[in-house]
PDB file of N, CA and C in Angstrom:
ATOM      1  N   UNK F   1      18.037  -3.635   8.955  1.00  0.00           N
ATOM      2  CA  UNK F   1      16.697  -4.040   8.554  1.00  0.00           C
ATOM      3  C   UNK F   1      15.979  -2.831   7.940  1.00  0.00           C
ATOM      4  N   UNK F   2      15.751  -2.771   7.106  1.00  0.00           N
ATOM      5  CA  UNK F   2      14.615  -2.039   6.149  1.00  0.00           C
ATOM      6  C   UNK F   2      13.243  -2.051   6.218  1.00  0.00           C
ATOM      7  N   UNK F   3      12.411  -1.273   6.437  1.00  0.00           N
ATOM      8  CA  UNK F   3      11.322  -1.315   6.901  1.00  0.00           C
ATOM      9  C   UNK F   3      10.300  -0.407   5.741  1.00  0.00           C
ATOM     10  N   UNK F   4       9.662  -0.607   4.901  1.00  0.00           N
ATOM     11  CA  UNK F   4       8.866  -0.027   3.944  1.00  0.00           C
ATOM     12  C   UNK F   4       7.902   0.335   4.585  1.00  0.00           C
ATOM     13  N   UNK F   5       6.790   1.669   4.244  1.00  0.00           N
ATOM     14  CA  UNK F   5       5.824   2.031   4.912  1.00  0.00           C
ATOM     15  C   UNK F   5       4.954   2.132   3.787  1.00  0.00           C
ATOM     16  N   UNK F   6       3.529   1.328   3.769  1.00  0.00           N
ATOM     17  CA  UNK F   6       2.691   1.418   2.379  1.00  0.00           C
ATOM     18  C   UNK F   6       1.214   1.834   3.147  1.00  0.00           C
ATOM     19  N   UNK F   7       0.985   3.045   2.955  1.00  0.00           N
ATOM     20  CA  UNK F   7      -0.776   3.547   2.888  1.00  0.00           C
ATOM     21  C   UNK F   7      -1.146   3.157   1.778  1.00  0.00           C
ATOM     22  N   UNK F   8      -2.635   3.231   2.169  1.00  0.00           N
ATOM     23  CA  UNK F   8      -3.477   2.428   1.520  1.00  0.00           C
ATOM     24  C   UNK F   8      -3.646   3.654   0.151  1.00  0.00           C
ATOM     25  N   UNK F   9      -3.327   4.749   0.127  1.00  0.00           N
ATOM     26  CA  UNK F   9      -3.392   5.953  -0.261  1.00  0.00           C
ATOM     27  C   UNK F   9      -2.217   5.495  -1.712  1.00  0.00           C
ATOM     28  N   UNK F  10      -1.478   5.085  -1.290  1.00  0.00           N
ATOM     29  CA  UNK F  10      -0.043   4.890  -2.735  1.00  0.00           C
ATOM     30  C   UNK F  10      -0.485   4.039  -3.873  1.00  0.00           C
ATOM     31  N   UNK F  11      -1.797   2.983  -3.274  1.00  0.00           N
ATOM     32  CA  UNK F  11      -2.516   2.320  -4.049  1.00  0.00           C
ATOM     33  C   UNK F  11      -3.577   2.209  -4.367  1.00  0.00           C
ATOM     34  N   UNK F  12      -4.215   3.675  -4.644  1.00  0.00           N
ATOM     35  CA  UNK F  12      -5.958   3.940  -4.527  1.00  0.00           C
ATOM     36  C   UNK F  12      -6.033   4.513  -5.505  1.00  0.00           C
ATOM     37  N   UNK F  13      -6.456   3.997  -6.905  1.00  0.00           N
ATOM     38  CA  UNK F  13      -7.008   4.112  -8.190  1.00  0.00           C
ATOM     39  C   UNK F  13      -7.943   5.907  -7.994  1.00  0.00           C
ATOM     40  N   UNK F  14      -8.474   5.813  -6.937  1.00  0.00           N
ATOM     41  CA  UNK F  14      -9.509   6.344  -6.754  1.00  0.00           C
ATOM     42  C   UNK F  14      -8.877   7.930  -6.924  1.00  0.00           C
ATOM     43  N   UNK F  15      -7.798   8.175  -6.689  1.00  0.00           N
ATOM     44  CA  UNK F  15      -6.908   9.472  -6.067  1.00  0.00           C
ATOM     45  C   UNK F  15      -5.817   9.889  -6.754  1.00  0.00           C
ATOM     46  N   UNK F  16      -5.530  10.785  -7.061  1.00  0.00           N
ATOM     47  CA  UNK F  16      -4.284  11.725  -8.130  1.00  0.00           C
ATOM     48  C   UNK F  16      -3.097  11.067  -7.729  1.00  0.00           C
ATOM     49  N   UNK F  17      -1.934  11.379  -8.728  1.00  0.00           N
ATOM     50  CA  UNK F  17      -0.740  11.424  -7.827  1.00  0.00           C
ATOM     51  C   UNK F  17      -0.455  12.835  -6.799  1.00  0.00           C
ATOM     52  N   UNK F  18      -1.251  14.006  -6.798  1.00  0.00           N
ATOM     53  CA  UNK F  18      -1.256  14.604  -5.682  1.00  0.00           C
ATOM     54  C   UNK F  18      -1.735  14.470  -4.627  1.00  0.00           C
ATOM     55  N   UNK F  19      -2.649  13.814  -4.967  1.00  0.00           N
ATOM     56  CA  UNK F  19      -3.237  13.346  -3.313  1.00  0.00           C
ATOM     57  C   UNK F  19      -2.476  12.233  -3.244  1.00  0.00           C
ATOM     58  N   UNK F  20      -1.766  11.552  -3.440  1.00  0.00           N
ATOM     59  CA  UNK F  20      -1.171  10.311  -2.731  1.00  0.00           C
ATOM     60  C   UNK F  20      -0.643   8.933  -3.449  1.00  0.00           C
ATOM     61  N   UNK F  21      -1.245   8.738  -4.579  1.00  0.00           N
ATOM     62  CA  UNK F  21      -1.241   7.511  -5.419  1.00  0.00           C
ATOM     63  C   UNK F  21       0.101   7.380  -5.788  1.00  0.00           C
ATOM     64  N   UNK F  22       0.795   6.766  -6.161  1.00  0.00           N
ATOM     65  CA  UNK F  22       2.146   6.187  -6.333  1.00  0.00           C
ATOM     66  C   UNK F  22       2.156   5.103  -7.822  1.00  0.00           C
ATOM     67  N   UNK F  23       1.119   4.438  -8.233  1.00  0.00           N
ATOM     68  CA  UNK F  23       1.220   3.494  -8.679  1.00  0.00           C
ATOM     69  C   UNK F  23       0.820   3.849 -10.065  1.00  0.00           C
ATOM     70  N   UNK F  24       1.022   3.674 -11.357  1.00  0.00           N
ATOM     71  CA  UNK F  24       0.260   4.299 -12.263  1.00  0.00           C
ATOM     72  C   UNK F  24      -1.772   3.773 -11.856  1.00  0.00           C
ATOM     73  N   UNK F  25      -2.196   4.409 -12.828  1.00  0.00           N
ATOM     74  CA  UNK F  25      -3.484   3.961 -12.347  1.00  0.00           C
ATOM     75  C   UNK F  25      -4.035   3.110 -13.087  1.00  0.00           C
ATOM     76  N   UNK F  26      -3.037   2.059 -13.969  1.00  0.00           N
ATOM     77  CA  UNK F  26      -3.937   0.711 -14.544  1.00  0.00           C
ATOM     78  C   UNK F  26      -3.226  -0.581 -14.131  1.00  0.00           C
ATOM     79  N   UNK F  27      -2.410  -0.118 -11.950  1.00  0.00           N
ATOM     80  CA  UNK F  27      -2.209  -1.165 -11.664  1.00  0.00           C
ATOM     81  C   UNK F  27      -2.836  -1.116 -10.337  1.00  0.00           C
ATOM     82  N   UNK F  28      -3.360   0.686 -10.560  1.00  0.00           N
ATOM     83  CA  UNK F  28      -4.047   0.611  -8.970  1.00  0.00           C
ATOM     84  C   UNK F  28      -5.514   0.556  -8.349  1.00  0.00           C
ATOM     85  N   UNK F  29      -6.114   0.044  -7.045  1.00  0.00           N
ATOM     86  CA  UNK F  29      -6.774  -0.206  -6.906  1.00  0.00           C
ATOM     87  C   UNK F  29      -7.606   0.170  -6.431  1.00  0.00           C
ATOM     88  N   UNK F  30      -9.346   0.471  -6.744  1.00  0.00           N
ATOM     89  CA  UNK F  30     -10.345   1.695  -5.930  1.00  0.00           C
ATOM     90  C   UNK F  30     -10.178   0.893  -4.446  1.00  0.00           C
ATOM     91  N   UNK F  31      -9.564   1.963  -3.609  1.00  0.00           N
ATOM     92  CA  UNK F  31     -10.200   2.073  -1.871  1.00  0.00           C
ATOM     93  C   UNK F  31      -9.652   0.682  -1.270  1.00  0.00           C
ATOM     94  N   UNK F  32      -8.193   0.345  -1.571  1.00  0.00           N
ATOM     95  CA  UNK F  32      -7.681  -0.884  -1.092  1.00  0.00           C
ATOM     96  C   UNK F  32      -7.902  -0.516   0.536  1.00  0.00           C
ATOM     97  N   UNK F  33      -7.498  -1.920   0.915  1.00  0.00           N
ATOM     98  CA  UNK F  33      -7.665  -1.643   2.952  1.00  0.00           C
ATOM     99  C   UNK F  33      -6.322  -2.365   3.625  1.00  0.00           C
ATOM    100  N   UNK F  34      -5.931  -2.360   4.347  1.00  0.00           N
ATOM    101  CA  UNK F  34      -4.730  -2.548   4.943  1.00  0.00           C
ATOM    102  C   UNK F  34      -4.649  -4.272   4.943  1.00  0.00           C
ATOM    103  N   UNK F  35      -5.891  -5.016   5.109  1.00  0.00           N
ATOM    104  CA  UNK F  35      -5.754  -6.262   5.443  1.00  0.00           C
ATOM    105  C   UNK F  35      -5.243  -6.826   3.377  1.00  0.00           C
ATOM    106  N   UNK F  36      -5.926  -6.402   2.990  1.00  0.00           N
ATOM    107  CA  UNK F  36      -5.984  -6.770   1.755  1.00  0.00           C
ATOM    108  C   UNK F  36      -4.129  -6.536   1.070  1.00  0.00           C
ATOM    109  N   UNK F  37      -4.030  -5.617   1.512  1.00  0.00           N
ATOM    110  CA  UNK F  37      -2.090  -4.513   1.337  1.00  0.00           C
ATOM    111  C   UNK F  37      -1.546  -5.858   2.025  1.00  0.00           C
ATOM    112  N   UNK F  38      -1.781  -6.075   3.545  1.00  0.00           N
ATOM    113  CA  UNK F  38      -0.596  -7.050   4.162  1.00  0.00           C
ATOM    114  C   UNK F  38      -0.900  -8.483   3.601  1.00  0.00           C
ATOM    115  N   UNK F  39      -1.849  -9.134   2.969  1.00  0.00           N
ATOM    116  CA  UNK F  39      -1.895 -10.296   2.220  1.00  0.00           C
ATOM    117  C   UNK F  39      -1.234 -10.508   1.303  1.00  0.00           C
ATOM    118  N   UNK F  40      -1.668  -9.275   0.299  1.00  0.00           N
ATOM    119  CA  UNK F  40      -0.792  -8.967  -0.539  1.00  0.00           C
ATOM    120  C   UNK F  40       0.983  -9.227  -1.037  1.00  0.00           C
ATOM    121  N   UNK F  41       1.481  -8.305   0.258  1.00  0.00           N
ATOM    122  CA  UNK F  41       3.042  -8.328   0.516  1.00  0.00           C
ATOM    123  C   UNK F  41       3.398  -9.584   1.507  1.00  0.00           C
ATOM    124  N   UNK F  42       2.011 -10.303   2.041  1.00  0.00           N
ATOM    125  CA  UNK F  42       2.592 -11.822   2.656  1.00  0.00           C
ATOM    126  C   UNK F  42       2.496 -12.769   1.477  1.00  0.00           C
ATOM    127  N   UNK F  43       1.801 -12.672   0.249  1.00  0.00           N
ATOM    128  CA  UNK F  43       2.153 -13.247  -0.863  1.00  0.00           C
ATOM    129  C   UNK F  43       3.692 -13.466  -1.835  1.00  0.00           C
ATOM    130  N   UNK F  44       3.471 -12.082  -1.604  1.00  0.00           N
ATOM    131  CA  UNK F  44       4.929 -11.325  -2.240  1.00  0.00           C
ATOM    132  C   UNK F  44       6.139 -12.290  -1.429  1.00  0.00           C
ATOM    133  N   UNK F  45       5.619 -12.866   0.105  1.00  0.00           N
ATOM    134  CA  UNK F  45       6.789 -12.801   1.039  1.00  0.00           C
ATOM    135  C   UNK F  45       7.618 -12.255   1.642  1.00  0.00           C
ATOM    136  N   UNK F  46       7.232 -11.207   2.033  1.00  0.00           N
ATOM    137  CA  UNK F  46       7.563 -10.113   2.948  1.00  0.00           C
ATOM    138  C   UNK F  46       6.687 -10.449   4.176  1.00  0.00           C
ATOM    139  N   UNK F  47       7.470 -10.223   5.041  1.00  0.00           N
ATOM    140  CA  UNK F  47       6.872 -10.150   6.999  1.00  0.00           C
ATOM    141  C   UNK F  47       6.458  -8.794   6.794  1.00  0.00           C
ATOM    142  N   UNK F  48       4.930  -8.914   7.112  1.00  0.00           N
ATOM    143  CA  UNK F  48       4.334  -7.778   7.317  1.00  0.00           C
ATOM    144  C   UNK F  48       3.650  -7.314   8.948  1.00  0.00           C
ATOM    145  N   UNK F  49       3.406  -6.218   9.166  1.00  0.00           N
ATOM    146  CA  UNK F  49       2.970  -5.749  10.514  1.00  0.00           C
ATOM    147  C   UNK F  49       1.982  -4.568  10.153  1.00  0.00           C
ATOM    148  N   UNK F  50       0.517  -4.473  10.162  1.00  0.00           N
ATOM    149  CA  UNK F  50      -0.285  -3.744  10.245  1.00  0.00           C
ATOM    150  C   UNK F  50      -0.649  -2.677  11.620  1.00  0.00           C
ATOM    151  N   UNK F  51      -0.798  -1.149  11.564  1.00  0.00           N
ATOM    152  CA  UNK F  51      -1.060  -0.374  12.215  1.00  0.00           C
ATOM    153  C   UNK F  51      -2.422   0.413  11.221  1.00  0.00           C
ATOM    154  N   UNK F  52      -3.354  -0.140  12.291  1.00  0.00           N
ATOM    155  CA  UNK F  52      -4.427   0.055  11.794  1.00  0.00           C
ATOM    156  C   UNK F  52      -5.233   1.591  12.271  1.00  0.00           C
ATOM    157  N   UNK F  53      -4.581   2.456  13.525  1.00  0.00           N
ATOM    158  CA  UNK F  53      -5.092   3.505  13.816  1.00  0.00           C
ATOM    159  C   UNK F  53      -4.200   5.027  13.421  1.00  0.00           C
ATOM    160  N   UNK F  54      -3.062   4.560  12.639  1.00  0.00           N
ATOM    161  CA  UNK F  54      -2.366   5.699  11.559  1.00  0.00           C
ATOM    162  C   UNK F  54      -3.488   6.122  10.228  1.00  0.00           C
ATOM    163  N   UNK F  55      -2.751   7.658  10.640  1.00  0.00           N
ATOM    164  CA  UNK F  55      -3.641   8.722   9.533  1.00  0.00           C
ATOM    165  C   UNK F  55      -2.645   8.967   8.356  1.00  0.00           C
ATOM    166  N   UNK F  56      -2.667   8.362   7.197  1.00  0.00           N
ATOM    167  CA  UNK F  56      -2.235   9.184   5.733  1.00  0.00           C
ATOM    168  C   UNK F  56      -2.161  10.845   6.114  1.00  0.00           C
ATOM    169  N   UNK F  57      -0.815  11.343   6.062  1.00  0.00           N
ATOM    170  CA  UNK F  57      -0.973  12.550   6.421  1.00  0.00           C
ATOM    171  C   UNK F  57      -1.679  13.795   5.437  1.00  0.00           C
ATOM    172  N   UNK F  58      -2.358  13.356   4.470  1.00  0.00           N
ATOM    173  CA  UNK F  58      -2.897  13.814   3.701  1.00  0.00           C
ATOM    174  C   UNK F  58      -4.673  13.514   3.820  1.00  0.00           C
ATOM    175  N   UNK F  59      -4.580  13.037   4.398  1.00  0.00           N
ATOM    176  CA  UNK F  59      -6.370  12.294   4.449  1.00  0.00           C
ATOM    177  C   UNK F  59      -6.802  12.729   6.084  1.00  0.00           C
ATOM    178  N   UNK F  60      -8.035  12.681   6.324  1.00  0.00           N
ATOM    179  CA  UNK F  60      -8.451  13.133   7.343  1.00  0.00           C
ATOM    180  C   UNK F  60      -8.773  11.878   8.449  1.00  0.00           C
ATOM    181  N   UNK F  61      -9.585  11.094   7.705  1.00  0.00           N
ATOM    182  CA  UNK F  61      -9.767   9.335   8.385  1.00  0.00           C
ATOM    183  C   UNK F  61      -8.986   8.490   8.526  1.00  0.00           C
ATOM    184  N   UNK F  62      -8.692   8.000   9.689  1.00  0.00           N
ATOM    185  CA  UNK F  62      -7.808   6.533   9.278  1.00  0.00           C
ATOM    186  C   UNK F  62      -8.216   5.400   9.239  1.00  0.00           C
ATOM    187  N   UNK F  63      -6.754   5.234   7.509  1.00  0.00           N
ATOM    188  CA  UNK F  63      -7.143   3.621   7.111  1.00  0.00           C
ATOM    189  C   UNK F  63      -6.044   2.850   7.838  1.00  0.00           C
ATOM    190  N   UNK F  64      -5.408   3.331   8.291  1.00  0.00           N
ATOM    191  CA  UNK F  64      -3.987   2.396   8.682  1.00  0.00           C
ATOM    192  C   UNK F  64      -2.878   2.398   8.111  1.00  0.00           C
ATOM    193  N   UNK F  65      -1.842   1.667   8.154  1.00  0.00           N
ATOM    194  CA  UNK F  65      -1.085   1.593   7.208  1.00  0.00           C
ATOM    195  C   UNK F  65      -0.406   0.242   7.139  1.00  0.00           C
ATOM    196  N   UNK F  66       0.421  -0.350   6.513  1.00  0.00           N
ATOM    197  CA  UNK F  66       1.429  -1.851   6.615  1.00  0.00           C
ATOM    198  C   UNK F  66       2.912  -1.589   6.450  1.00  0.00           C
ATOM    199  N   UNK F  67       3.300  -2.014   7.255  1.00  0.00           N
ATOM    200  CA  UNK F  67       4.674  -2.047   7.196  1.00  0.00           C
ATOM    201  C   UNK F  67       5.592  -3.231   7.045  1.00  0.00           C
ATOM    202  N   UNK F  68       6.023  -3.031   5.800  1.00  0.00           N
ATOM    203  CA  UNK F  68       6.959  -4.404   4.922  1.00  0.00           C
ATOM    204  C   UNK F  68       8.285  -4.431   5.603  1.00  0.00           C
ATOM    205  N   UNK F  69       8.657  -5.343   6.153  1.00  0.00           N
ATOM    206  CA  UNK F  69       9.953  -5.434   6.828  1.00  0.00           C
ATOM    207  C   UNK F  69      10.482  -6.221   6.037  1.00  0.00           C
ATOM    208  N   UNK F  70      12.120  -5.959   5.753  1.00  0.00           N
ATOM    209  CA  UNK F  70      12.978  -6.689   5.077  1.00  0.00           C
ATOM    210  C   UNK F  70      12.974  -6.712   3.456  1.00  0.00           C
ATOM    211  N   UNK F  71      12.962  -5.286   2.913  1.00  0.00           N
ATOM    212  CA  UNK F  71      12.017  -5.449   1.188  1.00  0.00           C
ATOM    213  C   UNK F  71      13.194  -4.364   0.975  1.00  0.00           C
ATOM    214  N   UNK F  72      14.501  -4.912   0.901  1.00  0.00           N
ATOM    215  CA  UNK F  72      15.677  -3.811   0.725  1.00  0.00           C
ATOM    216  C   UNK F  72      16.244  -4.293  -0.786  1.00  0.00           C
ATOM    217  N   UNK F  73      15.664  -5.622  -0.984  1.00  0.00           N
ATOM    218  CA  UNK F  73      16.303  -5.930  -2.362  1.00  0.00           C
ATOM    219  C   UNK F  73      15.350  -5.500  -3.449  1.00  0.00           C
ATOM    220  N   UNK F  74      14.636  -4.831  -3.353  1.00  0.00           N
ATOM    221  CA  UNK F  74      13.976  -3.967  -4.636  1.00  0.00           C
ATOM    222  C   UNK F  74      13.486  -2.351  -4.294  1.00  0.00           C
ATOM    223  N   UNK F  75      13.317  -2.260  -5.256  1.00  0.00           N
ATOM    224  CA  UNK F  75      13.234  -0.547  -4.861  1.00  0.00           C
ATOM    225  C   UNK F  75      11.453  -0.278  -4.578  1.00  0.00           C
ATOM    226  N   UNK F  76      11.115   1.226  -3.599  1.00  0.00           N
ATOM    227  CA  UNK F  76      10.165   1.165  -3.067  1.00  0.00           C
ATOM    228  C   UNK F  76       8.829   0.844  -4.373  1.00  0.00           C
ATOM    229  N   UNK F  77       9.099   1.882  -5.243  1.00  0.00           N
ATOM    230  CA  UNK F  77       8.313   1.876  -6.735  1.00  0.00           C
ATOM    231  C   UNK F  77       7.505   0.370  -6.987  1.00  0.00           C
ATOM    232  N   UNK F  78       9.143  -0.813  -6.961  1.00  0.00           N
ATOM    233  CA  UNK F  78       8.610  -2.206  -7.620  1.00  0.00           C
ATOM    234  C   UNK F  78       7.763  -2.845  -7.022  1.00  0.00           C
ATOM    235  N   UNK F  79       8.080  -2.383  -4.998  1.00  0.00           N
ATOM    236  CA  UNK F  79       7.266  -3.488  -4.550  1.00  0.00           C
ATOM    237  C   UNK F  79       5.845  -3.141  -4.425  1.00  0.00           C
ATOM    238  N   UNK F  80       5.993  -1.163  -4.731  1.00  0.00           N
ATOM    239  CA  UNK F  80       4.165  -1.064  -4.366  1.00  0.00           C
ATOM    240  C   UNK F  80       3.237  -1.756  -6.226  1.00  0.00           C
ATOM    241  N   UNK F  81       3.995  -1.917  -6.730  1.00  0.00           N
ATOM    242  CA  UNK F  81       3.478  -2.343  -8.011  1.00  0.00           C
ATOM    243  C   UNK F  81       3.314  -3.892  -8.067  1.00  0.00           C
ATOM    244  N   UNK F  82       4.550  -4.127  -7.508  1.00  0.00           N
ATOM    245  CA  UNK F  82       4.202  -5.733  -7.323  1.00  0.00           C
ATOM    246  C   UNK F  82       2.736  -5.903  -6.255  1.00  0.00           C
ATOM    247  N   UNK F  83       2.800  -5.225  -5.140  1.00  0.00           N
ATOM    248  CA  UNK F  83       1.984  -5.293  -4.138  1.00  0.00           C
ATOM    249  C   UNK F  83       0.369  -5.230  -4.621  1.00  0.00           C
ATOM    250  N   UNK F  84       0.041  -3.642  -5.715  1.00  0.00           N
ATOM    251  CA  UNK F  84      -1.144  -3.563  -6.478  1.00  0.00           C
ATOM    252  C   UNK F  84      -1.606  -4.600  -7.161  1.00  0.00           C
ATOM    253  N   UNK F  85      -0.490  -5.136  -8.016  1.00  0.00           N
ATOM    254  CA  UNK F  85      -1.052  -6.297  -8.475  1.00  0.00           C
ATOM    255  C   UNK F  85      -1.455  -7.702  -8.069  1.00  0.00           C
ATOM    256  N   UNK F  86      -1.393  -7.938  -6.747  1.00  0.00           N
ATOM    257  CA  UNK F  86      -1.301  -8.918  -5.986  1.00  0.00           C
ATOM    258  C   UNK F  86      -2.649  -8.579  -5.544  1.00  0.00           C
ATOM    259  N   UNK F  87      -2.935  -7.025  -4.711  1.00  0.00           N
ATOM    260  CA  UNK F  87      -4.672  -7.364  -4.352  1.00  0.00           C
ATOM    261  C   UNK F  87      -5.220  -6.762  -5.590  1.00  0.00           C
ATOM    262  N   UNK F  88      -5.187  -6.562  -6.848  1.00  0.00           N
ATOM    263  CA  UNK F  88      -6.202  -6.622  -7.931  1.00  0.00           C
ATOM    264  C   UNK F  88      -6.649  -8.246  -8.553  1.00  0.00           C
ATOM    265  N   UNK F  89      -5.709  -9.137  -8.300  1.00  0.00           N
ATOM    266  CA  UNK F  89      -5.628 -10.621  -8.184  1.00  0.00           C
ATOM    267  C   UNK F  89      -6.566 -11.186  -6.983  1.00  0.00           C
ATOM    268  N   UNK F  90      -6.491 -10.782  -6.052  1.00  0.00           N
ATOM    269  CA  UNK F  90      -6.836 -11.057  -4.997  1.00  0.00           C
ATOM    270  C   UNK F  90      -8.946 -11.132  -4.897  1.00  0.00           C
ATOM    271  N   UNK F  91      -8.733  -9.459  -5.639  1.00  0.00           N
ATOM    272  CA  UNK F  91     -10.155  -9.350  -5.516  1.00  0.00           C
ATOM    273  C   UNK F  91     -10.902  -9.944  -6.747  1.00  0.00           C
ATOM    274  N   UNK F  92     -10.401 -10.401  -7.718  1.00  0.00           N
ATOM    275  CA  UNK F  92     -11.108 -11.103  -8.367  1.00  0.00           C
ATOM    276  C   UNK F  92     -11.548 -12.246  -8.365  1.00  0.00           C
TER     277      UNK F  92
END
Protein backbone atom coordinates (compact mmCIF):
# COMPACT_ATOMS: atom_id res chain seq x y z
CA UNK A 1 0.00 0.00 0.00
CA UNK A 2 1.28 3.40 -0.95
CA UNK A 3 0.59 6.13 1.06
CA UNK A 4 1.13 9.86 -0.43
CA UNK A 5 1.73 12.70 2.01
CA UNK A 6 0.22 16.24 0.66
CA UNK A 7 0.77 19.65 2.86
CA UNK A 8 -1.16 22.18 2.28
CA UNK A 9 2.29 23.95 1.53
CA UNK A 10 2.88 21.78 -2.14
CA UNK A 11 -0.29 23.64 -3.11
CA UNK A 12 -0.09 27.28 -1.94
CA UNK A 13 0.05 29.75 -4.84
CA UNK A 14 0.97 31.99 -2.12
CA UNK A 15 4.77 30.47 -1.61
CA UNK A 16 8.07 29.79 -3.82
CA UNK A 17 9.14 26.54 -4.85
CA UNK A 18 11.62 27.09 -1.93
CA UNK A 19 9.45 27.40 0.58
CA UNK A 20 7.41 24.45 -0.38
CA UNK A 21 5.10 24.74 -3.49
CA UNK A 22 5.30 21.82 -5.82
CA UNK A 23 2.73 22.74 -8.30
CA UNK A 24 3.47 25.30 -11.00
CA UNK A 25 1.72 28.42 -9.86
CA UNK A 26 -1.20 28.71 -12.51
CA UNK A 27 -2.55 25.44 -10.98
CA UNK A 28 -1.93 26.45 -7.46
CA UNK A 29 -3.95 27.67 -4.85
CA UNK A 30 -3.70 30.91 -2.25
CA UNK A 31 -3.73 29.21 1.46
CA UNK A 32 -5.54 25.81 0.54
CA UNK A 33 -6.66 23.88 4.00
CA UNK A 34 -6.56 20.26 4.55
CA UNK A 35 -10.41 19.77 4.42
CA UNK A 36 -10.57 21.34 1.04
CA UNK A 37 -6.95 18.89 -0.12
CA UNK A 38 -9.00 15.65 1.28
CA UNK A 39 -12.27 16.55 -0.84
CA UNK A 40 -10.33 17.17 -3.38
CA UNK A 41 -8.37 13.66 -3.60
CA UNK A 42 -11.97 12.05 -2.39
CA UNK A 43 -13.07 13.45 -5.78
CA UNK A 44 -10.09 12.25 -7.50
CA UNK A 45 -11.07 8.84 -5.56
CA UNK A 46 -8.51 8.23 -3.42
CA UNK A 47 -9.24 7.12 0.47
CA UNK A 48 -8.09 9.90 2.23
CA UNK A 49 -7.10 10.37 6.11
CA UNK A 50 -6.50 13.89 7.50
CA UNK A 51 -3.92 14.79 10.39
CA UNK A 52 -4.79 17.97 11.29
CA UNK A 53 -2.10 18.78 14.22
CA UNK A 54 1.20 18.08 11.79
CA UNK A 55 3.69 20.96 11.16
CA UNK A 56 5.06 21.48 7.35
CA UNK A 57 8.56 21.17 8.39
CA UNK A 58 9.26 24.34 6.92
CA UNK A 59 6.44 26.52 8.41
CA UNK A 60 6.10 27.36 11.96
CA UNK A 61 2.00 26.86 12.40
CA UNK A 62 0.10 23.94 11.82
CA UNK A 63 -2.08 23.36 8.90
CA UNK A 64 -2.14 19.63 8.92
CA UNK A 65 -1.60 17.51 6.38
CA UNK A 66 -3.71 14.53 4.10
CA UNK A 67 -2.69 11.46 3.45
CA UNK A 68 -3.72 9.71 0.01
CA UNK A 69 -3.71 6.04 0.43
CA UNK A 70 -3.50 3.79 -2.52
CA UNK A 71 -2.32 6.62 -5.38
CA UNK A 72 0.65 4.20 -6.66
CA UNK A 73 -0.72 4.28 -10.20
CA UNK A 74 0.41 7.83 -10.95
CA UNK A 75 3.28 9.63 -10.04
CA UNK A 76 3.47 12.04 -6.92
CA UNK A 77 3.79 15.37 -9.41
CA UNK A 78 0.26 14.20 -11.34
CA UNK A 79 -1.76 13.67 -8.42
CA UNK A 80 -0.76 17.00 -6.57
CA UNK A 81 -1.81 18.70 -9.95
CA UNK A 82 -4.71 16.74 -10.43
CA UNK A 83 -5.51 17.44 -6.67
CA UNK A 84 -4.89 21.63 -7.27
CA UNK A 85 -7.14 21.52 -9.79
CA UNK A 86 -9.90 19.88 -8.12
CA UNK A 87 -9.96 22.57 -5.08
CA UNK A 88 -9.49 25.59 -7.59
CA UNK A 89 -12.91 23.95 -9.03
CA UNK A 90 -14.11 23.52 -5.84
CA UNK A 91 -13.78 27.11 -4.73
CA UNK A 92 -15.45 28.56 -7.41
Amino acid sequence: MVENVIWPAYLDAELSRNEGRRVPRTVAVPEPTVDEIARAAGQVGYDVAIEREKTYPREYSPRGRVLVKDADDDGKSDLLQAIAAYVSAIRE
